[in-house]
C-alpha positions as a LaTeX table, in Angstrom:
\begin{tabular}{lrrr}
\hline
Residue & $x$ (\AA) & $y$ (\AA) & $z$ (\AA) \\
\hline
Unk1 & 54.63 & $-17.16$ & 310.26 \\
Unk2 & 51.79 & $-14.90$ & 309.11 \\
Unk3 & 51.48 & $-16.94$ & 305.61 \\
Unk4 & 51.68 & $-20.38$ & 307.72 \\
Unk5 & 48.33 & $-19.59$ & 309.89 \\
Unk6 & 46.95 & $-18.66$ & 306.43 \\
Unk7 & 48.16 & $-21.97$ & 305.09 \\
Unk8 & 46.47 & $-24.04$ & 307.94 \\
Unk9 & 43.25 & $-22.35$ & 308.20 \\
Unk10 & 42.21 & $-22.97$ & 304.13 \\
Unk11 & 43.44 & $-26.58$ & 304.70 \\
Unk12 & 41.11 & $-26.88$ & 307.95 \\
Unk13 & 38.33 & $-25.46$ & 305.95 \\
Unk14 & 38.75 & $-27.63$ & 302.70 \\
Unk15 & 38.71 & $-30.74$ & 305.34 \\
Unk16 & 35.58 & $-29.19$ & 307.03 \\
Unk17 & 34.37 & $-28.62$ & 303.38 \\
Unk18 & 35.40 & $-32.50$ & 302.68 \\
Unk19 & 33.44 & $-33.50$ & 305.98 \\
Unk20 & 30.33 & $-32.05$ & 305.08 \\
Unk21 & 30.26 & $-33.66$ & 301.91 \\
Unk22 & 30.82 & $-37.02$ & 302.99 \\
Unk23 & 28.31 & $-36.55$ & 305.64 \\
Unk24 & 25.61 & $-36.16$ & 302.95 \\
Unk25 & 26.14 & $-39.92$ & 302.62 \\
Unk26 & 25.20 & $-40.99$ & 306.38 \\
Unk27 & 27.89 & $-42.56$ & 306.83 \\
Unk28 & 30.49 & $-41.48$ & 309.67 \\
Unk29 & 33.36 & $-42.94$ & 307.87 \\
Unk30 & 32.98 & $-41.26$ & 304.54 \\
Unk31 & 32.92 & $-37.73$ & 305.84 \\
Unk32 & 35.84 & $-38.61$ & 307.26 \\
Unk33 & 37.89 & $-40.01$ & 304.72 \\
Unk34 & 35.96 & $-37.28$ & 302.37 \\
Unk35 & 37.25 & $-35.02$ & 305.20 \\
Unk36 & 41.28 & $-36.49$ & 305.06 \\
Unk37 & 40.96 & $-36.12$ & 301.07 \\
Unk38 & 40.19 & $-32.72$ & 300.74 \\
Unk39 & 42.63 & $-31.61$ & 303.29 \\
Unk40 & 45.29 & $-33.34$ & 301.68 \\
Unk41 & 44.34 & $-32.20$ & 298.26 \\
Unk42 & 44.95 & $-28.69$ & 300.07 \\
Unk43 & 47.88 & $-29.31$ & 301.67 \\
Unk44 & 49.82 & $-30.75$ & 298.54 \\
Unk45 & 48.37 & $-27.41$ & 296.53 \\
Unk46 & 50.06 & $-25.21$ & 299.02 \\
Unk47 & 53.03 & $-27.17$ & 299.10 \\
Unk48 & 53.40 & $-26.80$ & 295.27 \\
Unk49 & 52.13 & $-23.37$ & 295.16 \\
Unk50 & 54.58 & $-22.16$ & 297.94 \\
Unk51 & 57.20 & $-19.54$ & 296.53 \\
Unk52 & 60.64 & $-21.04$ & 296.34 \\
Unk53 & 63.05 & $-20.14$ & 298.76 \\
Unk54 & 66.16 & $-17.57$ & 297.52 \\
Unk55 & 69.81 & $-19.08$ & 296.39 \\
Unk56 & 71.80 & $-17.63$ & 298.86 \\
Unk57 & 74.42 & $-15.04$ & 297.73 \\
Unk58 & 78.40 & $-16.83$ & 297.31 \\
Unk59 & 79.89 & $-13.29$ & 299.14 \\
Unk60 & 81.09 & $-12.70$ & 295.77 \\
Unk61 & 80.85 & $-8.57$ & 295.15 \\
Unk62 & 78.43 & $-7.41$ & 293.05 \\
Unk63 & 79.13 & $-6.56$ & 289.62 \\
Unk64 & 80.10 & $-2.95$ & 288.54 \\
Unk65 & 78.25 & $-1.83$ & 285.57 \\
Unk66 & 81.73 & $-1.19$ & 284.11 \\
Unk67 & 83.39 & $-4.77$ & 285.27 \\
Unk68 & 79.85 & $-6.12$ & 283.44 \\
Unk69 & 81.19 & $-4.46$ & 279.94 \\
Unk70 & 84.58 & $-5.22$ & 280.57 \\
Unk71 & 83.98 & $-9.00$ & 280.62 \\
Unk72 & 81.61 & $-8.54$ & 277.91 \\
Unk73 & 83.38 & $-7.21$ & 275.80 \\
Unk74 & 86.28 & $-9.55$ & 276.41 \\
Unk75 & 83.79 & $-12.27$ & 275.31 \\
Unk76 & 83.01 & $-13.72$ & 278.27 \\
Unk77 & 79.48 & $-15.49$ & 278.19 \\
Unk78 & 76.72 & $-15.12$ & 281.66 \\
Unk79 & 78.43 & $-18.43$ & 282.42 \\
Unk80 & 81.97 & $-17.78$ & 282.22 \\
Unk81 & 81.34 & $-14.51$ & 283.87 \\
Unk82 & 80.12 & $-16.24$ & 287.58 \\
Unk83 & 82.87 & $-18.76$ & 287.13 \\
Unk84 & 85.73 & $-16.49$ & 286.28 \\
Unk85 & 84.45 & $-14.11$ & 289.28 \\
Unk86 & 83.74 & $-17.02$ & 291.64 \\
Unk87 & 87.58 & $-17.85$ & 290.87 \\
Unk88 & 88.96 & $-14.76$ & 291.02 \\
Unk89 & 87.19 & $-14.04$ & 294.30 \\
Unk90 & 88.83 & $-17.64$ & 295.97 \\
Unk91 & 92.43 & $-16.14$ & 294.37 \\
Unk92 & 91.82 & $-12.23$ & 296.20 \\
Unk93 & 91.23 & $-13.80$ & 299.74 \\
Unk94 & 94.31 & $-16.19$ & 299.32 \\
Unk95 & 96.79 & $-13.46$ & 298.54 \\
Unk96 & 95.06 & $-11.76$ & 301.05 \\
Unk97 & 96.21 & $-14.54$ & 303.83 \\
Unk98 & 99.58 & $-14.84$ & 302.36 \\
Unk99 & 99.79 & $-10.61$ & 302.97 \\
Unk100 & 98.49 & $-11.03$ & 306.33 \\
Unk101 & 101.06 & $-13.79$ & 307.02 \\
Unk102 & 104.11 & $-12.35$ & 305.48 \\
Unk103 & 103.12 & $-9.36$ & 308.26 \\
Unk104 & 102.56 & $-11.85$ & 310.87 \\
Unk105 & 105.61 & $-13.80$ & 310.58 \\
Unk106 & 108.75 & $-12.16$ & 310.25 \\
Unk107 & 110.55 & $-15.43$ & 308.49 \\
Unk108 & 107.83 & $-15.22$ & 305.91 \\
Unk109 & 108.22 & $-11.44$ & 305.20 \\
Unk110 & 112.08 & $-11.81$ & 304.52 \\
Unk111 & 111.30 & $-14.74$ & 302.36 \\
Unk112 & 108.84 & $-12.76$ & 300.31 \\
Unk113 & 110.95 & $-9.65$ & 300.16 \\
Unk114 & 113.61 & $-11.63$ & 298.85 \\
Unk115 & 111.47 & $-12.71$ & 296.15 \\
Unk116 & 109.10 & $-9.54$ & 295.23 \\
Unk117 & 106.15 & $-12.17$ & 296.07 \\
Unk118 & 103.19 & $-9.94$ & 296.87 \\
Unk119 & 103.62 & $-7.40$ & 294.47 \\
Unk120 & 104.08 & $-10.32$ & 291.94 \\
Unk121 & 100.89 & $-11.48$ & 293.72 \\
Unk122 & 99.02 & $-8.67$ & 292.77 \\
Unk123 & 100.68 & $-7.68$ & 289.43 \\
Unk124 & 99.74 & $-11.31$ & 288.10 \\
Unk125 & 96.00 & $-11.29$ & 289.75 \\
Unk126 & 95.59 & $-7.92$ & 287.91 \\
Unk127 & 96.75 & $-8.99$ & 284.37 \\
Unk128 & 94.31 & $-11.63$ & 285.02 \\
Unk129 & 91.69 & $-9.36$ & 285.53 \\
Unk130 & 92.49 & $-7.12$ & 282.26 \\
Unk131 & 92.71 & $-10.27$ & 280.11 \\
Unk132 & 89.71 & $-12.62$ & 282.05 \\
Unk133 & 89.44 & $-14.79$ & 278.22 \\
Unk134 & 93.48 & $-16.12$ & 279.32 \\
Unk135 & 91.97 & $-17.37$ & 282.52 \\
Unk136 & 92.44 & $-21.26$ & 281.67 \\
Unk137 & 96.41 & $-19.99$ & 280.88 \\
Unk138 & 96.53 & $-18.57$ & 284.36 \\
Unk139 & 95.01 & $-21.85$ & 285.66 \\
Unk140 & 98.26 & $-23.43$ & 287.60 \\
Unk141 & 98.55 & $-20.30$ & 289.45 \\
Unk142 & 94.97 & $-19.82$ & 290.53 \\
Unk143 & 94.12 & $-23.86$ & 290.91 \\
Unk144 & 97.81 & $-25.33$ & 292.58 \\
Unk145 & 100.63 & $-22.63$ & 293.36 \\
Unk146 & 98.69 & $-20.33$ & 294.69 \\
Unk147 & 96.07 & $-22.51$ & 297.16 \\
Unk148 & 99.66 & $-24.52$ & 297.84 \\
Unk149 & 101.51 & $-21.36$ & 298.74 \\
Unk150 & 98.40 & $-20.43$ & 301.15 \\
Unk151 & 98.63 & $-24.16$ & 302.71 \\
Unk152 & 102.16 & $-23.88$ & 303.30 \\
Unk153 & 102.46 & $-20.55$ & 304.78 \\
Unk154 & 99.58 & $-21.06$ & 307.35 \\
Unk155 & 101.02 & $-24.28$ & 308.41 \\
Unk156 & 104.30 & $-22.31$ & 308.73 \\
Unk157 & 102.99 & $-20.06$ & 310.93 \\
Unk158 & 101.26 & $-22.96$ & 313.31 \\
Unk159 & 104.66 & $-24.49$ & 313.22 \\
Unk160 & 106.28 & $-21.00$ & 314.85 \\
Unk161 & 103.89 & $-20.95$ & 317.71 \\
Unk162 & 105.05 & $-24.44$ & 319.28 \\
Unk163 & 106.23 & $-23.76$ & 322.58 \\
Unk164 & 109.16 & $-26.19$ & 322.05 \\
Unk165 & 110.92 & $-26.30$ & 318.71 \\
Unk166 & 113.28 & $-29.55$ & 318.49 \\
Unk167 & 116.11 & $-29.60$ & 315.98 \\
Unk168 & 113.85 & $-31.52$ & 313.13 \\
Unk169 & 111.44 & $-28.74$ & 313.41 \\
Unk170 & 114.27 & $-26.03$ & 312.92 \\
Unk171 & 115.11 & $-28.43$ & 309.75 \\
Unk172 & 111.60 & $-28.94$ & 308.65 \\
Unk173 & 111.16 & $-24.81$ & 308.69 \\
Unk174 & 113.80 & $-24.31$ & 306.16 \\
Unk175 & 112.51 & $-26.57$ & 303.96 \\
Unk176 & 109.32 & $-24.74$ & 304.24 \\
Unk177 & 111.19 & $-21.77$ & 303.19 \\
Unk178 & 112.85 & $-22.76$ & 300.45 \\
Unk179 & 109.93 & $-24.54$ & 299.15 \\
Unk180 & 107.96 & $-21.38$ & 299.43 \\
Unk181 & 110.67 & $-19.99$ & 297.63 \\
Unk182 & 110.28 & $-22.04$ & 294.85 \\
Unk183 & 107.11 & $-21.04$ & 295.05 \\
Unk184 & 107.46 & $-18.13$ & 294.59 \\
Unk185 & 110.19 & $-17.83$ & 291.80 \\
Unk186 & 107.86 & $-20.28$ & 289.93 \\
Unk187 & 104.77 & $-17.99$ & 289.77 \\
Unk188 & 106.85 & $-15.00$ & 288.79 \\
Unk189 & 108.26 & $-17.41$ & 286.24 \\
Unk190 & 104.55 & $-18.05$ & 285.15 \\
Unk191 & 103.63 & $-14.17$ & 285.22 \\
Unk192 & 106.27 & $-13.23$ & 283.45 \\
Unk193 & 105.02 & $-15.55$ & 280.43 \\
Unk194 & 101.80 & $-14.73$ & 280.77 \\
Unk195 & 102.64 & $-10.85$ & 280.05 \\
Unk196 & 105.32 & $-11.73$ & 277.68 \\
Unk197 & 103.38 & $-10.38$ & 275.04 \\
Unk198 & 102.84 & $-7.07$ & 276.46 \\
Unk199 & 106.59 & $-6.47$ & 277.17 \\
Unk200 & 107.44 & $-7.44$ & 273.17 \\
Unk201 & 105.15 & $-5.41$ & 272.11 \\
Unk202 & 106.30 & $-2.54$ & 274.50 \\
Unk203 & 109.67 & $-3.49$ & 273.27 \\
Unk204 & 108.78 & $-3.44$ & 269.24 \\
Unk205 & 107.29 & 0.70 & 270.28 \\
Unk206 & 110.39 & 1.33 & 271.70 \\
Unk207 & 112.66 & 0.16 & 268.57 \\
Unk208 & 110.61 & 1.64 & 266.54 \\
Unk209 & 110.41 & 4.94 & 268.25 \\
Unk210 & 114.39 & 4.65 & 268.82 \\
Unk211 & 114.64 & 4.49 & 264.98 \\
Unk212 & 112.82 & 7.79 & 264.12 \\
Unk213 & 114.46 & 9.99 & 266.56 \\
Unk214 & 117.79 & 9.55 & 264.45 \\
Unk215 & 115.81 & 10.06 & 261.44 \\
Unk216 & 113.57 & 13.26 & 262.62 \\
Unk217 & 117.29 & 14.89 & 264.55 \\
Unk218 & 118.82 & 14.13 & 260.80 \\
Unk219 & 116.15 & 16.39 & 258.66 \\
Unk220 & 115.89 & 18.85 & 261.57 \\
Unk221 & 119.84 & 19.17 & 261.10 \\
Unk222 & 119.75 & 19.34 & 257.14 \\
Unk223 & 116.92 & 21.63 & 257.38 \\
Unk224 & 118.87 & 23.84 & 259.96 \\
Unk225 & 121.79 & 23.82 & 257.17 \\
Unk226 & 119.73 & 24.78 & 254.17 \\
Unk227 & 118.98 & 27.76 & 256.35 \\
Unk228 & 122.17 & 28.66 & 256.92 \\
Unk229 & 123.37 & 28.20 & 253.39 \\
Unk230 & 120.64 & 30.59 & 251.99 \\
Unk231 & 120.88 & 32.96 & 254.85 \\
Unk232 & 124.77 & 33.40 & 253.69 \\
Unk233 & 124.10 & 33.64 & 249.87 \\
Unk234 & 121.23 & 36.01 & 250.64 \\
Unk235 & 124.11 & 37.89 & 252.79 \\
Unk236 & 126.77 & 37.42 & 249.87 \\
Unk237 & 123.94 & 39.11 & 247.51 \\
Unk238 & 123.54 & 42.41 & 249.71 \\
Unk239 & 126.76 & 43.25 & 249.73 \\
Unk240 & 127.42 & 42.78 & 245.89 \\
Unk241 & 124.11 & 45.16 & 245.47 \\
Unk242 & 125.96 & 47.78 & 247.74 \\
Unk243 & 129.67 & 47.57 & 245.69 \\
\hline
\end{tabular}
């Protein structure tokens, strides 16, 4: 408000500057149009000289200093970085509604019990996270099932609180359930190929780990029997020495 009285008082003067020159020509209706001019010519300089207001923030979080090398160093550019966060962001507050309603409606916890959905939820979000350059592999979960899933459930849950419920709704709730269903069984189905690498290369350590123990027990055992055998000639020798 402060700057705005500022504003207005150097435009009043530049008119009253304006006015005074015109006036040097006698004429009335010079010093006034000098007078219009100059304000003007003021007015459009503070205009263009006013600071320009902020971007407001998205009510994404801000960056960590580690999150900030993480993407980084996954070779992510400025760019990618706001988009994959921006996206990430819209996919945390989903899953958080779909918690919130698997808690609120009892139908919609047994449904995602029976198919492990939020900790699939959150397993698949986090994998996301680790690996941000897969993001465009991830992009049927983030961009349709997931938003879908969201959709569904809320309108679930509307459906619930009708005082009446005929016999089509009763029918048009199950099919809401098993569609969420599929829903569900189809994102683990897509998490499951998204980590597929991990787990083959979990299961490659494990074969190969499985293949030395034999090999490490079999020259402990042969070592433990050279022992043995030189332990018992050594013996053999002592008592030849004493005959």
């Amino acid at each position: 408000m402060k700057q705005k009285r500022h504003s207005g008082l150097r435009i009043t003067i530049w008119a009253l500057l304006g006015f005074g020159i015109g006036s040097m020509s006698g004429r009335l209706g010079i010093a006034l149009f000098t007078a219009i001019v100059f304000g003007f010519a003021r007015w459009l300089g503070e205009r263009l000289g006013a600071p320009k207001e902020q971007v407001q923030p998205t009510g994404v979080p801000p960056l960590s200093a580690s999150m900030s090398d993480h993407y980084q160093t996954s070779g992510l550019t400025d760019s990618e970085i706001q988009v994959f966060r921006d996206t990430m962001d819209a996919a945390a507050k989903q899953i958080t509604t779909i918690e919130t309603l698997t808690e609120a409606v009892p139908k919609l916890k047994q449904v995602a019990l029976n198919h492990d959905l939020v900790p699939v939820l959150h397993a698949y979000f986090k994998a996301i996270v680790d690996q941000p350059k897969r993001l465009p592999e991830a992009a049927n979960f983030l961009y349709d099932h997931l938003p879908n899933l969201e959709r569904l459930m809320t309108r679930y849950q509307t459906i619930t609180h009708h005082e009446v419920k005929s016999a089509d709704t009763f029918a048009v709730l199950d099919q809401a359930e098993q569609a969420i269903g599929q829903l569900a069984d189809n994102i683990t189905n897509q998490y499951q190929a998204f980590v597929a690498d991990d787990i083959e290369d979990l299961e490659s350590e494990i074969a190969l780990t499985q293949k030395q123990i034999p090999e490490t027990s079999s020259g402990k055992h042969a070592a433990r029997e050279n022992n043995t055998q030189e332990e018992l000639i050594a013996h053999d020798g002592t008592q030849q020495s004493h005959q």
